[in-house]
Coordinates of N, CA and C and ligand atoms in Angstrom, one line a residue:
X33 N 94.5 108.0 90.6 CA 93.6 108.4 91.6 C 94.3 109.4 92.6
X34 N 93.9 110.6 92.5 CA 94.6 111.7 93.3 C 94.4 111.4 94.8
X35 N 95.4 111.6 95.5 CA 95.3 111.5 97.0 C 95.4 110.1 97.5
X36 N 95.6 109.1 96.6 CA 95.7 107.7 97.0 C 97.1 107.2 96.6
X37 N 97.6 106.4 97.5 CA 98.9 105.8 97.3 C 98.7 104.3 97.4
X38 N 99.0 103.5 96.4 CA 98.8 102.1 96.5 C 99.9 101.5 97.4
X39 N 99.4 100.7 98.3 CA 100.3 99.9 99.2 C 100.6 98.5 98.7
X40 N 99.6 97.8 98.3 CA 99.8 96.4 97.9 C 98.5 95.9 97.3
X41 N 98.6 94.7 96.7 CA 97.3 94.0 96.3 C 96.7 93.4 97.6
X42 N 95.4 93.4 97.6 CA 94.7 92.9 98.8 C 95.1 91.4 99.0
X43 N 95.4 90.7 98.0 CA 95.7 89.3 98.1 C 97.1 89.1 98.8
X44 N 97.9 90.2 98.9 CA 99.2 90.1 99.5 C 99.1 90.1 101.1
X45 N 97.9 90.5 101.6 CA 97.7 90.4 103.0 C 96.9 89.2 103.4
X46 N 97.2 88.6 104.5 CA 96.4 87.5 105.0 C 96.5 87.6 106.5
X47 N 95.5 86.9 107.2 CA 95.4 86.9 108.6 C 96.8 86.4 109.2
X48 N 97.2 87.1 110.2 CA 98.4 86.7 110.9 C 99.7 87.2 110.3
X49 N 99.6 87.9 109.2 CA 100.8 88.4 108.4 C 100.7 89.9 108.4
X50 N 101.8 90.6 108.6 CA 101.9 92.0 108.5 C 102.9 92.4 107.4
X51 N 102.7 93.6 106.8 CA 103.6 94.1 105.8 C 103.9 95.5 106.0
X52 N 105.2 95.9 105.9 CA 105.6 97.3 106.0 C 105.8 97.9 104.7
X53 N 105.6 99.3 104.7 CA 105.7 100.0 103.4 C 106.3 101.4 103.7
X54 N 106.9 101.9 102.6 CA 107.6 103.2 102.7 C 107.0 104.1 101.6
X55 N 105.7 104.5 101.8 CA 105.0 105.2 100.7 C 105.5 106.6 100.4
X56 N 106.3 107.2 101.3 CA 106.8 108.5 101.1 C 108.3 108.5 100.8
X57 N 108.9 107.3 100.5 CA 110.3 107.3 100.2 C 111.2 107.7 101.2
X58 N 110.9 107.4 102.5 CA 111.8 107.8 103.6 C 113.0 106.9 103.8
X59 N 113.0 105.8 103.1 CA 114.2 104.9 103.2 C 114.0 103.8 104.3
X60 N 112.8 103.9 105.0 CA 112.5 102.8 105.9 C 110.9 102.7 106.0
X61 N 110.4 101.7 106.4 CA 109.0 101.5 106.4 C 108.3 102.4 107.4
X62 N 107.4 103.3 107.0 CA 106.8 104.2 107.9 C 105.3 103.8 108.2
X63 N 104.9 102.8 107.5 CA 103.5 102.4 107.6 C 103.4 100.9 107.5
X64 N 102.5 100.3 108.2 CA 102.3 98.8 108.1 C 100.9 98.5 108.0
X65 N 100.6 97.4 107.4 CA 99.2 96.9 107.1 C 99.1 95.5 107.5
X66 N 97.9 95.1 107.9 CA 97.6 93.7 108.2 C 96.1 93.5 108.0
X67 N 95.8 92.2 108.0 CA 94.4 91.8 107.8 C 94.0 91.2 109.2
X68 N 92.9 91.7 109.8 CA 92.5 91.3 111.1 C 91.0 91.0 111.1
X69 N 90.7 89.8 111.3 CA 89.3 89.4 111.3 C 88.6 89.9 110.0
X70 N 89.3 89.8 108.9 CA 88.7 90.1 107.6 C 88.8 91.6 107.3
X71 N 89.3 92.4 108.2 CA 89.4 93.9 108.0 C 90.8 94.3 107.8
X72 N 91.1 95.2 106.8 CA 92.4 95.7 106.6 C 92.6 96.8 107.6
X73 N 93.7 96.8 108.3 CA 94.1 97.8 109.2 C 95.5 98.4 108.7
X74 N 95.6 99.7 108.8 CA 96.8 100.4 108.4 C 97.2 101.3 109.5
X75 N 98.5 101.2 110.0 CA 98.9 102.0 111.1 C 100.3 102.7 110.7
X76 N 100.5 103.8 111.4 CA 101.8 104.4 111.3 C 102.8 103.5 112.1
X77 N 104.0 103.3 111.5 CA 105.0 102.5 112.2 C 105.8 103.3 113.2
X78 N 105.1 103.7 114.3 CA 105.7 104.5 115.3 C 105.0 104.1 116.7
X79 N 105.9 103.7 117.6 CA 105.3 103.3 118.9 C 105.0 104.5 119.7
X80 N 103.8 104.6 120.4 CA 103.4 105.7 121.2 C 104.3 105.9 122.4
X81 N 105.1 104.9 122.7 CA 106.0 105.0 123.9 C 107.2 106.0 123.6
X82 N 108.0 105.7 122.6 CA 109.2 106.5 122.3 C 109.3 106.9 120.8
X83 N 108.2 106.8 120.1 CA 108.2 107.2 118.7 C 109.3 106.5 117.9
X84 N 109.4 105.2 118.1 CA 110.4 104.4 117.3 C 109.6 103.4 116.5
X85 N 110.3 102.8 115.4 CA 109.6 101.8 114.6 C 109.4 100.5 115.5
X86 N 108.3 99.8 115.1 CA 107.9 98.7 116.0 C 108.6 97.4 115.6
X87 N 108.9 97.2 114.3 CA 109.2 95.8 113.9 C 110.7 95.5 114.3
X88 N 110.9 94.2 114.4 CA 112.3 93.7 114.7 C 113.1 93.4 113.4
X89 N 112.3 93.1 112.4 CA 112.9 93.0 111.0 C 111.8 93.2 110.0
X90 N 112.2 93.3 108.8 CA 111.2 93.6 107.7 C 109.9 92.8 107.9
X91 N 108.8 93.5 107.9 CA 107.4 92.9 107.9 C 107.1 92.2 109.2
X92 N 107.9 92.2 110.3 CA 107.6 91.5 111.5 C 107.0 92.5 112.6
X93 N 105.7 92.6 112.5 CA 105.0 93.5 113.5 C 104.2 92.7 114.5
X94 N 104.0 91.5 114.2 CA 103.1 90.7 115.0 C 103.7 89.7 116.0
X95 N 103.0 89.3 117.0 CA 103.4 88.2 117.9 C 103.5 86.9 117.1
X96 N 104.2 86.0 117.6 CA 104.4 84.7 116.9 C 103.1 84.0 116.5
X97 N 102.1 84.2 117.4 CA 100.8 83.6 117.0 C 99.9 84.5 116.1
X98 N 100.4 85.7 115.8 CA 99.7 86.6 114.9 C 98.6 87.3 115.6
X99 N 98.4 87.2 116.9 CA 97.3 87.7 117.6 C 97.4 89.2 118.0
X100 N 98.7 89.7 118.1 CA 98.9 91.0 118.6 C 100.0 91.7 117.8
X101 N 99.9 93.0 117.7 CA 101.0 93.9 117.2 C 101.9 94.1 118.4
X102 N 103.2 93.9 118.1 CA 104.2 94.0 119.1 C 105.2 95.1 118.8
X103 N 105.6 95.9 119.8 CA 106.7 96.8 119.6 C 107.9 96.1 120.2
X104 N 108.9 95.8 119.4 CA 110.0 95.0 119.8 C 111.0 95.8 120.6
X105 N 110.8 97.1 120.8 CA 111.8 97.8 121.6 C 111.6 97.4 123.1
X106 N 110.4 97.5 123.6 CA 110.1 97.2 125.0 C 109.0 96.2 125.2
X107 N 108.5 95.6 124.2 CA 107.5 94.5 124.3 C 106.1 95.0 124.4
X108 N 105.8 96.2 124.1 CA 104.4 96.7 124.2 C 103.6 95.8 123.2
X109 N 102.3 95.6 123.6 CA 101.4 94.7 122.8 C 100.2 95.6 122.5
X110 N 99.8 95.5 121.2 CA 98.6 96.3 120.8 C 97.6 95.5 120.1
X111 N 96.3 95.9 120.3 CA 95.2 95.2 119.7 C 95.2 95.5 118.2
X112 N 95.2 94.5 117.4 CA 95.2 94.8 115.9 C 94.0 95.5 115.5
X113 N 92.9 95.4 116.2 CA 91.6 95.9 115.7 C 91.6 97.4 115.8
X114 N 92.2 98.0 116.9 CA 92.1 99.5 117.0 C 93.4 100.1 117.4
X115 N 94.5 99.3 117.5 CA 95.8 99.8 117.8 C 96.0 100.3 119.3
X116 N 95.1 99.9 120.2 CA 95.3 100.3 121.6 C 96.3 99.4 122.3
X117 N 97.2 100.0 123.0 CA 98.1 99.2 123.8 C 97.4 98.6 125.0
X118 N 97.6 97.2 125.0 CA 96.9 96.5 126.1 C 97.9 95.9 127.1
X119 N 99.2 96.1 126.8 CA 100.3 95.7 127.7 C 101.5 96.5 127.4
X120 N 102.2 97.0 128.4 CA 103.5 97.6 128.2 C 103.5 99.1 128.7
X121 N 104.6 99.8 128.4 CA 104.8 101.1 129.0 C 103.9 102.2 128.5
X122 N 103.2 101.9 127.3 CA 102.3 102.9 126.8 C 100.8 102.4 126.9
X123 N 100.5 101.8 128.0 CA 99.2 101.2 128.2 C 98.1 102.2 127.9
X124 N 97.1 101.7 127.1 CA 95.9 102.5 126.7 C 96.2 103.6 125.7
X125 N 97.5 103.8 125.3 CA 97.7 104.7 124.2 C 97.5 103.9 122.9
X126 N 97.4 104.7 121.8 CA 97.1 104.0 120.5 C 98.1 104.3 119.5
X127 N 98.3 103.2 118.6 CA 99.0 103.4 117.4 C 98.1 104.4 116.5
X128 N 98.8 105.1 115.6 CA 98.0 106.0 114.8 C 97.4 105.2 113.6
X129 N 96.1 105.1 113.6 CA 95.5 104.5 112.4 C 95.5 105.4 111.2
X130 N 95.8 104.9 110.0 CA 95.8 105.8 108.9 C 94.6 105.5 108.0
X131 N 94.1 106.6 107.4 CA 92.9 106.4 106.5 C 93.4 105.6 105.2
X132 N 92.6 104.7 104.9 CA 92.9 103.9 103.7 C 91.6 103.3 103.1
X133 N 91.7 102.8 102.0 CA 90.5 102.1 101.4 C 91.0 100.9 100.6
X134 N 90.0 100.0 100.4 CA 90.3 98.8 99.5 C 89.5 99.0 98.3
X135 N 90.2 99.1 97.2 CA 89.5 99.3 95.9 C 90.3 98.7 94.8
X136 N 89.6 98.2 93.8 CA 90.3 97.5 92.7 C 91.2 96.4 93.1
X137 N 90.8 95.7 94.2 CA 91.6 94.5 94.7 C 92.9 95.0 95.3
X138 N 93.0 96.2 95.7 CA 94.3 96.7 96.2 C 94.0 97.5 97.5
X139 N 95.0 97.8 98.3 CA 95.0 98.6 99.5 C 95.6 99.9 99.2
X140 N 94.9 101.0 99.4 CA 95.3 102.3 99.1 C 95.4 103.2 100.4
X141 N 96.4 103.9 100.5 CA 96.5 104.9 101.6 C 95.9 106.2 101.1
X142 N 95.1 106.8 101.9 CA 94.4 108.0 101.5 C 95.1 109.3 102.1
X143 N 95.1 110.3 101.3 CA 95.6 111.6 101.8 C 97.1 111.8 101.4
Ligands
FES325 S1 109.3 102.1 122.3 FE1 107.7 100.7 122.0 S2 107.4 99.8 123.9 FE2 109.0 101.2 124.2

């Protein structure tokens, strides 16, 4: 499928769990995905505050209760539904949502 990059099987995502990916071979995860209220969300792994990765270790993008995306640099909190910062130094800025699709029981990055 031209223009599509497979991230993972849909079954590998579940509510409250996030996963990071390196689809362009950068050597670190540049994209992360999660399942939120039944919807797959895919974001660029870059905080709008200082353009640094969000996770504190592999695949850890969420708060302990799984309710929020967290930037572990300065504790910014983002709504998983739309990537809007609801708390922290980049209040009301957004994570960059990436176009994706769910097809053949897998999550694909578009473009
Ligand atoms: S770099 Fe993310 S909150 Fe500062």
